Amino acid sequence: MSGRRIERLQVQRRTLLARALEQAEREGLEALVPEALARSEGLPLRSLGPEPEDLFFRDEDDLRSAFAAVLDHAGLLEAAMAWARYLQEDSDLWRRRLALTAREPRLRLRRLALDEAWRGMLADHFARWGAAGPAGERAADLEADLTFAALRGAERQWVEGGGRPQLPILAHEALAQLWPALYAHARRHGR
């Protein structure tokens, strides 16, 4: 996909998310009809998905894939910082999205399902760099759970603090608290 096409897709996603957020904040999630939003934006009806929650997680696979690519190439700290800087770029939109997700049960359920893919991606990464066997698998799962909880905790503090401190600072602080537990991974990964 060309750079211009990717950029156009990202702008389209941000615009759709902003419109969906406005309507959900004003009228509630139940009032949000993806087909009507697609028509108003001149998009094919099937492009948004049938459920309102489909509108809020359209970029999830891309975000997780980008995190995984940096994780494999440069390590955990660099992946977390890239993720945090990306969310910080559209701070208002992301914080509104996260706040709405926290308030709306359907969005929370969708996010929980998507979070399993994140946790699995982290566990796979830690397993590749960890000890073999059942003990190594348990350690990888625990490292993934701790890392994921630290990043979600940073996110929550960012939303609750109204964007202050910035997410990269909060993510760095969260991982710094966790780093002694991940030291063996950092040493094995060479980072």
PDB file of C-alpha atoms in Angstrom:
ATOM      1  CA  MET A   1       0.000   0.000   0.000  1.00  0.00           C
ATOM      2  CA  SER A   2       1.405   3.409  -0.936  1.00  0.00           C
ATOM      3  CA  GLY A   3       2.276   6.004   1.676  1.00  0.00           C
ATOM      4  CA  ARG A   4      -0.451   8.366   0.447  1.00  0.00           C
ATOM      5  CA  ARG A   5      -3.068   5.634   0.619  1.00  0.00           C
ATOM      6  CA  ILE A   6      -2.018   4.685   4.165  1.00  0.00           C
ATOM      7  CA  GLU A   7      -2.132   8.327   5.219  1.00  0.00           C
ATOM      8  CA  ARG A   8      -5.574   8.765   3.647  1.00  0.00           C
ATOM      9  CA  LEU A   9      -6.814   5.639   5.456  1.00  0.00           C
ATOM     10  CA  GLN A  10      -5.488   6.955   8.778  1.00  0.00           C
ATOM     11  CA  VAL A  11      -7.187  10.329   8.261  1.00  0.00           C
ATOM     12  CA  GLN A  12     -10.424   8.539   7.369  1.00  0.00           C
ATOM     13  CA  ARG A  13     -10.199   6.391  10.518  1.00  0.00           C
ATOM     14  CA  ARG A  14      -9.564   9.442  12.724  1.00  0.00           C
ATOM     15  CA  THR A  15     -12.483  11.298  11.154  1.00  0.00           C
ATOM     16  CA  LEU A  16     -14.811   8.317  11.628  1.00  0.00           C
ATOM     17  CA  LEU A  17     -13.670   7.849  15.206  1.00  0.00           C
ATOM     18  CA  ALA A  18     -14.174  11.545  15.974  1.00  0.00           C
ATOM     19  CA  ARG A  19     -17.712  11.479  14.513  1.00  0.00           C
ATOM     20  CA  ALA A  20     -18.565   8.232  16.307  1.00  0.00           C
ATOM     21  CA  LEU A  21     -17.240   9.632  19.597  1.00  0.00           C
ATOM     22  CA  GLU A  22     -19.232  12.840  19.207  1.00  0.00           C
ATOM     23  CA  GLN A  23     -22.444  10.960  18.579  1.00  0.00           C
ATOM     24  CA  ALA A  24     -21.862   8.345  21.311  1.00  0.00           C
ATOM     25  CA  GLU A  25     -20.971  11.043  23.854  1.00  0.00           C
ATOM     26  CA  ARG A  26     -24.030  13.082  22.891  1.00  0.00           C
ATOM     27  CA  GLU A  27     -26.641  10.345  22.368  1.00  0.00           C
ATOM     28  CA  GLY A  28     -25.161   7.150  23.813  1.00  0.00           C
ATOM     29  CA  LEU A  29     -23.605   4.126  22.150  1.00  0.00           C
ATOM     30  CA  GLU A  30     -26.976   2.535  21.399  1.00  0.00           C
ATOM     31  CA  ALA A  31     -27.927   5.488  19.168  1.00  0.00           C
ATOM     32  CA  LEU A  32     -24.861   5.010  16.990  1.00  0.00           C
ATOM     33  CA  VAL A  33     -25.715   3.306  13.682  1.00  0.00           C
ATOM     34  CA  PRO A  34     -22.661   2.360  11.606  1.00  0.00           C
ATOM     35  CA  GLU A  35     -24.639   2.292   8.340  1.00  0.00           C
ATOM     36  CA  ALA A  36     -25.827   5.878   8.864  1.00  0.00           C
ATOM     37  CA  LEU A  37     -22.294   7.016   9.671  1.00  0.00           C
ATOM     38  CA  ALA A  38     -20.965   5.234   6.577  1.00  0.00           C
ATOM     39  CA  ARG A  39     -23.574   6.956   4.410  1.00  0.00           C
ATOM     40  CA  SER A  40     -22.791  10.367   5.887  1.00  0.00           C
ATOM     41  CA  GLU A  41     -19.075   9.833   5.159  1.00  0.00           C
ATOM     42  CA  GLY A  42     -19.666   8.412   1.673  1.00  0.00           C
ATOM     43  CA  LEU A  43     -18.224   4.995   2.551  1.00  0.00           C
ATOM     44  CA  PRO A  44     -19.435   1.529   1.541  1.00  0.00           C
ATOM     45  CA  LEU A  45     -21.890   0.275   4.157  1.00  0.00           C
ATOM     46  CA  ARG A  46     -19.964  -2.934   4.801  1.00  0.00           C
ATOM     47  CA  SER A  47     -16.723  -1.031   5.475  1.00  0.00           C
ATOM     48  CA  LEU A  48     -17.567  -0.221   9.094  1.00  0.00           C
ATOM     49  CA  GLY A  49     -19.024  -3.415  10.495  1.00  0.00           C
ATOM     50  CA  PRO A  50     -22.548  -4.002  11.776  1.00  0.00           C
ATOM     51  CA  GLU A  51     -22.091  -3.101  15.469  1.00  0.00           C
ATOM     52  CA  PRO A  52     -21.414   0.334  16.996  1.00  0.00           C
ATOM     53  CA  GLU A  53     -18.345  -1.014  18.799  1.00  0.00           C
ATOM     54  CA  ASP A  54     -16.814  -1.885  15.414  1.00  0.00           C
ATOM     55  CA  LEU A  55     -16.260   1.846  14.895  1.00  0.00           C
ATOM     56  CA  PHE A  56     -14.033   2.235  17.943  1.00  0.00           C
ATOM     57  CA  PHE A  57     -11.483  -0.518  17.322  1.00  0.00           C
ATOM     58  CA  ARG A  58     -10.832  -0.319  13.576  1.00  0.00           C
ATOM     59  CA  ASP A  59      -7.112   0.366  14.092  1.00  0.00           C
ATOM     60  CA  GLU A  60      -6.502  -2.273  16.763  1.00  0.00           C
ATOM     61  CA  ASP A  61      -4.859  -4.884  14.503  1.00  0.00           C
ATOM     62  CA  ASP A  62      -2.553  -2.291  12.924  1.00  0.00           C
ATOM     63  CA  LEU A  63      -1.574  -0.890  16.302  1.00  0.00           C
ATOM     64  CA  ARG A  64      -0.813  -4.342  17.730  1.00  0.00           C
ATOM     65  CA  SER A  65       1.138  -5.350  14.599  1.00  0.00           C
ATOM     66  CA  ALA A  66       3.242  -2.188  14.746  1.00  0.00           C
ATOM     67  CA  PHE A  67       3.937  -2.777  18.459  1.00  0.00           C
ATOM     68  CA  ALA A  68       4.962  -6.393  17.722  1.00  0.00           C
ATOM     69  CA  ALA A  69       7.294  -5.311  14.916  1.00  0.00           C
ATOM     70  CA  VAL A  70       9.125  -2.815  17.146  1.00  0.00           C
ATOM     71  CA  LEU A  71       9.113  -5.321  20.016  1.00  0.00           C
ATOM     72  CA  ASP A  72      10.837  -7.973  17.918  1.00  0.00           C
ATOM     73  CA  HIS A  73      13.268  -5.536  16.365  1.00  0.00           C
ATOM     74  CA  ALA A  74      14.175  -3.190  19.226  1.00  0.00           C
ATOM     75  CA  GLY A  75      12.767  -4.572  22.478  1.00  0.00           C
ATOM     76  CA  LEU A  76      10.062  -3.843  24.997  1.00  0.00           C
ATOM     77  CA  LEU A  77      10.976  -0.324  26.069  1.00  0.00           C
ATOM     78  CA  GLU A  78      11.216   0.940  22.501  1.00  0.00           C
ATOM     79  CA  ALA A  79       7.915  -0.739  21.543  1.00  0.00           C
ATOM     80  CA  ALA A  80       6.128   0.736  24.554  1.00  0.00           C
ATOM     81  CA  MET A  81       7.539   4.202  23.848  1.00  0.00           C
ATOM     82  CA  ALA A  82       6.519   4.027  20.176  1.00  0.00           C
ATOM     83  CA  TRP A  83       2.990   2.945  21.208  1.00  0.00           C
ATOM     84  CA  ALA A  84       2.739   5.725  23.803  1.00  0.00           C
ATOM     85  CA  ARG A  85       4.008   8.402  21.389  1.00  0.00           C
ATOM     86  CA  TYR A  86       1.503   7.243  18.768  1.00  0.00           C
ATOM     87  CA  LEU A  87      -1.423   7.610  21.183  1.00  0.00           C
ATOM     88  CA  GLN A  88      -0.029  10.912  22.444  1.00  0.00           C
ATOM     89  CA  GLU A  89      -0.097  12.348  18.895  1.00  0.00           C
ATOM     90  CA  ASP A  90      -3.925  12.272  18.965  1.00  0.00           C
ATOM     91  CA  SER A  91      -4.147  12.712  22.717  1.00  0.00           C
ATOM     92  CA  ASP A  92      -7.645  14.189  22.914  1.00  0.00           C
ATOM     93  CA  LEU A  93      -9.197  11.645  20.572  1.00  0.00           C
ATOM     94  CA  TRP A  94      -7.541   8.680  22.299  1.00  0.00           C
ATOM     95  CA  ARG A  95      -8.389   9.855  25.804  1.00  0.00           C
ATOM     96  CA  ARG A  96     -12.026  10.385  24.798  1.00  0.00           C
ATOM     97  CA  ARG A  97     -12.101   6.928  23.209  1.00  0.00           C
ATOM     98  CA  LEU A  98     -10.589   5.310  26.302  1.00  0.00           C
ATOM     99  CA  ALA A  99     -12.957   7.182  28.630  1.00  0.00           C
ATOM    100  CA  LEU A 100     -15.979   6.111  26.567  1.00  0.00           C
ATOM    101  CA  THR A 101     -14.694   2.534  26.542  1.00  0.00           C
ATOM    102  CA  ALA A 102     -14.465   2.599  30.340  1.00  0.00           C
ATOM    103  CA  ARG A 103     -18.076   3.829  30.610  1.00  0.00           C
ATOM    104  CA  GLU A 104     -19.739   1.608  28.006  1.00  0.00           C
ATOM    105  CA  PRO A 105     -20.098  -2.122  28.845  1.00  0.00           C
ATOM    106  CA  ARG A 106     -20.199  -3.201  25.187  1.00  0.00           C
ATOM    107  CA  LEU A 107     -16.970  -1.364  24.444  1.00  0.00           C
ATOM    108  CA  ARG A 108     -15.335  -2.794  27.566  1.00  0.00           C
ATOM    109  CA  LEU A 109     -16.275  -6.318  26.475  1.00  0.00           C
ATOM    110  CA  ARG A 110     -14.880  -5.778  22.977  1.00  0.00           C
ATOM    111  CA  ARG A 111     -11.690  -4.355  24.415  1.00  0.00           C
ATOM    112  CA  LEU A 112     -11.275  -7.308  26.777  1.00  0.00           C
ATOM    113  CA  ALA A 113     -11.469  -9.676  23.813  1.00  0.00           C
ATOM    114  CA  LEU A 114      -8.918  -7.615  21.889  1.00  0.00           C
ATOM    115  CA  ASP A 115      -6.682  -7.395  24.952  1.00  0.00           C
ATOM    116  CA  GLU A 116      -6.260 -11.167  24.833  1.00  0.00           C
ATOM    117  CA  ALA A 117      -4.551 -10.808  21.452  1.00  0.00           C
ATOM    118  CA  TRP A 118      -2.199  -8.190  22.941  1.00  0.00           C
ATOM    119  CA  ARG A 119      -1.418 -10.384  25.916  1.00  0.00           C
ATOM    120  CA  GLY A 120      -0.849 -13.375  23.633  1.00  0.00           C
ATOM    121  CA  MET A 121       1.506 -11.368  21.432  1.00  0.00           C
ATOM    122  CA  LEU A 122       3.521 -10.327  24.502  1.00  0.00           C
ATOM    123  CA  ALA A 123       3.545 -13.876  25.909  1.00  0.00           C
ATOM    124  CA  ASP A 124       4.794 -15.244  22.580  1.00  0.00           C
ATOM    125  CA  HIS A 125       7.555 -12.654  22.544  1.00  0.00           C
ATOM    126  CA  PHE A 126       8.653 -13.416  26.103  1.00  0.00           C
ATOM    127  CA  ALA A 127       8.510 -17.159  25.394  1.00  0.00           C
ATOM    128  CA  ARG A 128      10.830 -16.724  22.384  1.00  0.00           C
ATOM    129  CA  TRP A 129      13.379 -14.956  24.584  1.00  0.00           C
ATOM    130  CA  GLY A 130      12.841 -16.964  27.778  1.00  0.00           C
ATOM    131  CA  ALA A 131      13.635 -20.339  29.216  1.00  0.00           C
ATOM    132  CA  ALA A 132      12.201 -23.447  27.596  1.00  0.00           C
ATOM    133  CA  GLY A 133       9.763 -25.846  29.200  1.00  0.00           C
ATOM    134  CA  PRO A 134       6.800 -25.412  31.534  1.00  0.00           C
ATOM    135  CA  ALA A 135       8.631 -23.018  33.860  1.00  0.00           C
ATOM    136  CA  GLY A 136       9.616 -20.837  30.907  1.00  0.00           C
ATOM    137  CA  GLU A 137       6.042 -20.816  29.621  1.00  0.00           C
ATOM    138  CA  ARG A 138       4.732 -19.773  33.034  1.00  0.00           C
ATOM    139  CA  ALA A 139       7.351 -17.054  33.267  1.00  0.00           C
ATOM    140  CA  ALA A 140       6.461 -15.773  29.786  1.00  0.00           C
ATOM    141  CA  ASP A 141       2.767 -15.659  30.652  1.00  0.00           C
ATOM    142  CA  LEU A 142       3.479 -13.823  33.894  1.00  0.00           C
ATOM    143  CA  GLU A 143       5.817 -11.348  32.178  1.00  0.00           C
ATOM    144  CA  ALA A 144       3.139 -10.681  29.572  1.00  0.00           C
ATOM    145  CA  ASP A 145       0.444 -10.154  32.208  1.00  0.00           C
ATOM    146  CA  LEU A 146       2.630  -7.797  34.224  1.00  0.00           C
ATOM    147  CA  THR A 147       3.743  -5.817  31.186  1.00  0.00           C
ATOM    148  CA  PHE A 148       0.240  -5.504  29.840  1.00  0.00           C
ATOM    149  CA  ALA A 149      -1.119  -4.430  33.237  1.00  0.00           C
ATOM    150  CA  ALA A 150       1.627  -1.803  33.505  1.00  0.00           C
ATOM    151  CA  LEU A 151       0.776  -0.330  30.091  1.00  0.00           C
ATOM    152  CA  ARG A 152      -2.973  -0.361  30.746  1.00  0.00           C
ATOM    153  CA  GLY A 153      -2.314   1.263  34.140  1.00  0.00           C
ATOM    154  CA  ALA A 154      -0.325   4.030  32.450  1.00  0.00           C
ATOM    155  CA  GLU A 155      -3.186   4.514  30.009  1.00  0.00           C
ATOM    156  CA  ARG A 156      -5.716   4.771  32.846  1.00  0.00           C
ATOM    157  CA  GLN A 157      -3.604   7.359  34.693  1.00  0.00           C
ATOM    158  CA  TRP A 158      -3.277   9.345  31.465  1.00  0.00           C
ATOM    159  CA  VAL A 159      -7.049   9.453  30.990  1.00  0.00           C
ATOM    160  CA  GLU A 160      -7.790  10.189  34.642  1.00  0.00           C
ATOM    161  CA  GLY A 161      -5.121  12.925  34.688  1.00  0.00           C
ATOM    162  CA  GLY A 162      -6.600  14.687  31.674  1.00  0.00           C
ATOM    163  CA  GLY A 163      -3.516  13.989  29.584  1.00  0.00           C
ATOM    164  CA  ARG A 164      -0.995  14.930  32.263  1.00  0.00           C
ATOM    165  CA  PRO A 165       1.612  13.664  32.544  1.00  0.00           C
ATOM    166  CA  GLN A 166       1.924  12.641  28.932  1.00  0.00           C
ATOM    167  CA  LEU A 167       1.507   8.951  28.108  1.00  0.00           C
ATOM    168  CA  PRO A 168       5.158   8.297  27.173  1.00  0.00           C
ATOM    169  CA  ILE A 169       6.209   9.485  30.636  1.00  0.00           C
ATOM    170  CA  LEU A 170       3.591   7.344  32.359  1.00  0.00           C
ATOM    171  CA  ALA A 171       4.457   4.270  30.271  1.00  0.00           C
ATOM    172  CA  HIS A 172       8.152   4.735  31.017  1.00  0.00           C
ATOM    173  CA  GLU A 173       7.435   5.086  34.741  1.00  0.00           C
ATOM    174  CA  ALA A 174       5.242   1.955  34.709  1.00  0.00           C
ATOM    175  CA  LEU A 175       7.892  -0.120  32.967  1.00  0.00           C
ATOM    176  CA  ALA A 176      10.589   1.259  35.294  1.00  0.00           C
ATOM    177  CA  GLN A 177       8.602  -0.126  38.220  1.00  0.00           C
ATOM    178  CA  LEU A 178       8.339  -3.451  36.448  1.00  0.00           C
ATOM    179  CA  TRP A 179      11.859  -3.589  35.041  1.00  0.00           C
ATOM    180  CA  PRO A 180      13.479  -5.573  37.893  1.00  0.00           C
ATOM    181  CA  ALA A 181      11.016  -8.396  37.204  1.00  0.00           C
ATOM    182  CA  LEU A 182      11.849  -8.249  33.494  1.00  0.00           C
ATOM    183  CA  TYR A 183      15.600  -7.886  33.920  1.00  0.00           C
ATOM    184  CA  ALA A 184      16.293 -11.447  32.806  1.00  0.00           C
ATOM    185  CA  HIS A 185      14.315 -10.809  29.618  1.00  0.00           C
ATOM    186  CA  ALA A 186      16.142  -7.548  28.975  1.00  0.00           C
ATOM    187  CA  ARG A 187      19.505  -9.274  29.406  1.00  0.00           C
ATOM    188  CA  ARG A 188      18.545 -12.151  27.069  1.00  0.00           C
ATOM    189  CA  HIS A 189      17.108  -9.784  24.464  1.00  0.00           C
ATOM    190  CA  GLY A 190      20.285  -7.709  24.551  1.00  0.00           C
ATOM    191  CA  ARG A 191      18.439  -4.470  25.336  1.00  0.00           C
TER     192      ARG A 191
END
